[in-house]
Structures are given as structure tokens and as C-alpha cells.
XYZ file of C-alpha atoms in Angstrom:
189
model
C -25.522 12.270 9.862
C -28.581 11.452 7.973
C -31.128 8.730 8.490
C -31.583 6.400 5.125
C -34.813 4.962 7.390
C -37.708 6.911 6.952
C -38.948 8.167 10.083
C -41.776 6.442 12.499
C -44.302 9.362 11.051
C -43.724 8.767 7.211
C -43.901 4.855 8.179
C -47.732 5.672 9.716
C -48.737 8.065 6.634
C -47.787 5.512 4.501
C -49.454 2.599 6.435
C -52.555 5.066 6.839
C -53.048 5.661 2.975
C -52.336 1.613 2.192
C -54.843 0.890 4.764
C -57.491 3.611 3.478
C -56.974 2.117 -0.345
C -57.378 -1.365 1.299
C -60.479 -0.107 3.097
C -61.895 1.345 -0.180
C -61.092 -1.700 -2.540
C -62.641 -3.854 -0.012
C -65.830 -1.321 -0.018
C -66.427 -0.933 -3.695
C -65.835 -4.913 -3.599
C -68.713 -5.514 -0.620
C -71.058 -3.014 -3.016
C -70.270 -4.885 -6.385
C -71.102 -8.280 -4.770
C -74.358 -6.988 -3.257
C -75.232 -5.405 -6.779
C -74.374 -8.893 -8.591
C -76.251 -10.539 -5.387
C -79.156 -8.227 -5.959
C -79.159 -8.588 -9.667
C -79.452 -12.788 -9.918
C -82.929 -12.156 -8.344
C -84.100 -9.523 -10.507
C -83.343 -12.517 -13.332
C -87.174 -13.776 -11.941
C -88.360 -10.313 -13.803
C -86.589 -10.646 -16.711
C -88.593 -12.247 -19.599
C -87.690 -15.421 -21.151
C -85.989 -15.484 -24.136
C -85.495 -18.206 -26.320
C -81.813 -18.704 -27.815
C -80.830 -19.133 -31.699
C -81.561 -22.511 -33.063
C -79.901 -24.918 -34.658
C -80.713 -27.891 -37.200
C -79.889 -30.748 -36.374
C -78.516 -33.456 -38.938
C -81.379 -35.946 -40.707
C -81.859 -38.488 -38.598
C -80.307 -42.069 -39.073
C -82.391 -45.268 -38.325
C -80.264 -46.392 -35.810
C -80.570 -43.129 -33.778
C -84.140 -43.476 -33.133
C -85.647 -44.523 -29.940
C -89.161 -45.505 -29.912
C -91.399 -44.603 -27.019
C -95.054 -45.728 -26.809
C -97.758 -43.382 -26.650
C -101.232 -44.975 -26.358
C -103.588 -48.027 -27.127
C -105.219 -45.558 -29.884
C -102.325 -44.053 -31.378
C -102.400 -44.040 -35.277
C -98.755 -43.506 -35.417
C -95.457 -44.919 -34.349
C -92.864 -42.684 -32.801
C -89.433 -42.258 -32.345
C -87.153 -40.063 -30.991
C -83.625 -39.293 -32.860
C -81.425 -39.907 -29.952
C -78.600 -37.752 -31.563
C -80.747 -34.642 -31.840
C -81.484 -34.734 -28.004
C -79.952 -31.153 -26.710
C -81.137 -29.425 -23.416
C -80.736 -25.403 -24.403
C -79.526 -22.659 -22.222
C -83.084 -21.417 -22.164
C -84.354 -24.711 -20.826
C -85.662 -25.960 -24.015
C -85.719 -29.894 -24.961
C -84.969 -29.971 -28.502
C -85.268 -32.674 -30.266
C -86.353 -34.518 -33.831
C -89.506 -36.841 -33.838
C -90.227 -39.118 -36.752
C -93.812 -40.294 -36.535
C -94.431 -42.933 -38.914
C -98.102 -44.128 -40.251
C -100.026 -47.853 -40.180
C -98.817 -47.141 -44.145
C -95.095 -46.594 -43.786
C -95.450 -42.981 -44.759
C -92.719 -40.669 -42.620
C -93.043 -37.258 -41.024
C -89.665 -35.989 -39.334
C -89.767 -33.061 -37.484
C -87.773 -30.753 -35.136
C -89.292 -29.462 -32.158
C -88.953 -28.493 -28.580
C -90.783 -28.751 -25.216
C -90.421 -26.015 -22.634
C -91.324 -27.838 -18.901
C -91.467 -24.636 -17.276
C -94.678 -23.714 -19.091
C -95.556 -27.152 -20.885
C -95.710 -25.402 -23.779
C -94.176 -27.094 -27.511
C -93.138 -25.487 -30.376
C -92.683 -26.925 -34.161
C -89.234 -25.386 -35.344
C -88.760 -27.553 -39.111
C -90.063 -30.539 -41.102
C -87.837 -32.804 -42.559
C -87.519 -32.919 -46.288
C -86.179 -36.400 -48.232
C -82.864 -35.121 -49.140
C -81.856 -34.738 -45.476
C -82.840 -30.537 -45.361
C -85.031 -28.952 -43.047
C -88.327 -26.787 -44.125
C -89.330 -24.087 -41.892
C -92.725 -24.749 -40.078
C -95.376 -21.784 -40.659
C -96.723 -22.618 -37.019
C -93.443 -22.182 -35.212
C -95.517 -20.155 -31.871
C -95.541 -21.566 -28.334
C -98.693 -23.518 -27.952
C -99.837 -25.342 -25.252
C -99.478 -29.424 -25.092
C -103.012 -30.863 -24.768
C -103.589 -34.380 -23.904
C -105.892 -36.892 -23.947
C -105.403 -37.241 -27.832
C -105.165 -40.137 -29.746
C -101.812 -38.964 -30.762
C -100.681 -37.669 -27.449
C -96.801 -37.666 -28.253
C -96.034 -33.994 -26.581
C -97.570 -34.892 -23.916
C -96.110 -38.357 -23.175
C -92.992 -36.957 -24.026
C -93.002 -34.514 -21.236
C -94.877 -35.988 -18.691
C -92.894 -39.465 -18.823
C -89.469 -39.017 -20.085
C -88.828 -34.937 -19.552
C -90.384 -33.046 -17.143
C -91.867 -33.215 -14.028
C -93.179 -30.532 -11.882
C -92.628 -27.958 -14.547
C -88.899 -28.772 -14.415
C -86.507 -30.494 -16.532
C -85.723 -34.020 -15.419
C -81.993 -34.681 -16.143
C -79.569 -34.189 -18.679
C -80.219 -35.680 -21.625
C -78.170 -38.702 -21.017
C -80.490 -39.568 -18.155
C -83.963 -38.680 -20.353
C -82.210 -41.184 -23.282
C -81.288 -43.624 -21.056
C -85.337 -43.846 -19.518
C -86.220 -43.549 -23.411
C -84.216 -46.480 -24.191
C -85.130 -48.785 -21.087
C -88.789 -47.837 -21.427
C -88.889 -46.542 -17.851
C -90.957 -43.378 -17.440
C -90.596 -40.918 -14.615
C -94.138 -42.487 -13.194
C -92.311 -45.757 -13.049
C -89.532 -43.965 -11.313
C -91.384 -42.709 -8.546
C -93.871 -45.733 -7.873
C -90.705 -47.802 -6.904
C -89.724 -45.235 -4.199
């Protein structure tokens, strides 16, 4: 009379090889997390790189935000509050319209990097709502103590602080709109 169970020995060769493919998925699955584990810190070596960009719509009036700048300034400016993005390569983009003692209007698109406080002039606004490519579209580094010290107010009192982003954006609008800069923020702690 024949068996239909399979013996005690096939039972342990086949619980042997299930255990031994266990044991080897669970392996290559230990060494694929310590590569990926490995691999977010070799992200410090990587170099930056900044991501496509995108124009933003013309600004409306209602969309603008005015900050204050200085006693000096010889400009008034605003920030389009609809143009407000934080970028995957932690880059504040934005559109500025800085308006003279005259009326006259320059609109631009631009973006502030905390990490290096560093700004960079992607487009200029045309009249019929179009964006012009800006020649000096490079890195530079935000100097203040000008007269016109926008960049700098910018990211020292609504954006950054200690070379990080401060927020999303709905938080750096919302101190835009209530006039409370991050210096504000921290003398009340």
C-alpha cells in the first residue's frame, strides 16, 4: 500500500530549500537597504542641480503683497503672491514688481537659494503679460546694505534663516501679508 504523504525526509528537503530561499531574499534585502542607506548620504557629494523652470502667469494687482525694504529705498515692492513656489531644488521662486517714485513698473521673475544666499534673475516682464529672458540669469550673491536691498530683505525676513528655508510658502505669505518678519518671530520667544 502506498503512502499519498510524502515522507518526513522530502518534508525537511523541502522545508530546507524554502528556508535557504527565505534566508537569501532576506540577505539580498539587508544588502539593498544598506546600499539605499549608504547612498542617501553620498546625496551630500552630489552637486546641486537646479530643476526646469517655469513662467509664471503676469501678475494681477490683487496678488501682490507689499513688503518694506528701507527708509532709503527708491522703489516700492511687491511680491505676486500667486507666483510664490518652493522648488524641489530648494529654490524660492517668485515674481517681484518694483515700482518707481514715477509710477514706472519693472516685473520680474526670480529666485533665492537660502542654502547659499545666492539670487538669480530668470525673466522680465513684458506689457502684454510675456516673459523676456534675462541676459544675467547666473547665481550671484545677495549683497546688502543697499538702498534697494529687496534680495536681501526678502531672505533674511520672510525666507530664510540659517541658510534654510523657513516654511512652506503658505507660512512665508502669510508673514508677507501680516508684516511679521522672522526677526519679529524670534524676539517674541
Amino acid at each position: 500500500m502506498s503512502n499519498s504523504f510524502p515522507s518526513l525526509s522530502c518534508l525537511a528537503a523541502r522545508l530546507s530549500r524554502t528556508l535557504l530561499a527565505a534566508s537569501l531574499l532576506f540577505a539580498s534585502h539587508a544588502v539593498f537597504s544598506q546600499t539605499n542607506f549608504e547612498e542617501d548620504f553620498d546625496d551630500e557629494n552630489k552637486p546641486w542641480e537646479e530643476i526646469a523652470v517655469q513662467m509664471p502667469p503676469a501678475p494681477k494687482q490683487e496678488d501682490l503683497i507689499e513688503f518694506y525694504v528701507s527708509p532709503t529705498a527708491t522703489q516700492k515692492f511687491q511680491l505676486d503672491a500667486k507666483s510664490l513656489s518652493i522648488g524641489s531644488d530648494g529654490v524660492i521662486r517668485y515674481t517681484l514688481v518694483a515700482t518707481s517714485t514715477s509710477g514706472a513698473k519693472n516685473i520680474s521673475y526670480e529666485g533665492i537659494r537660502c542654502e547659499t544666499f545666492e539670487r538669480k534673475l530668470y525673466a522680465f516682464g513684458r506689457d502684454d503679460g510675456s516673459w523676456g529672458r534675462s541676459r544675467r540669469d547666473q547665481w550671484e550673491g545677495i549683497v546688502r546694505g543697499r538702498a534697494n536691498n529687496q534680495h536681501a530683505i526678502l531672505s533674511r525676513d520672510y525666507f530664510c534663516s540659517n541658510l534654510m528655508i523657513m516654511g512652506p510658502e503658505k507660512n512665508i505669505l502669510q508673514r508677507l501679508r501680516s508684516k511679521q518678519t522672522l526677526t519679529d518671530n524670534l524676539l517674541r520667544e
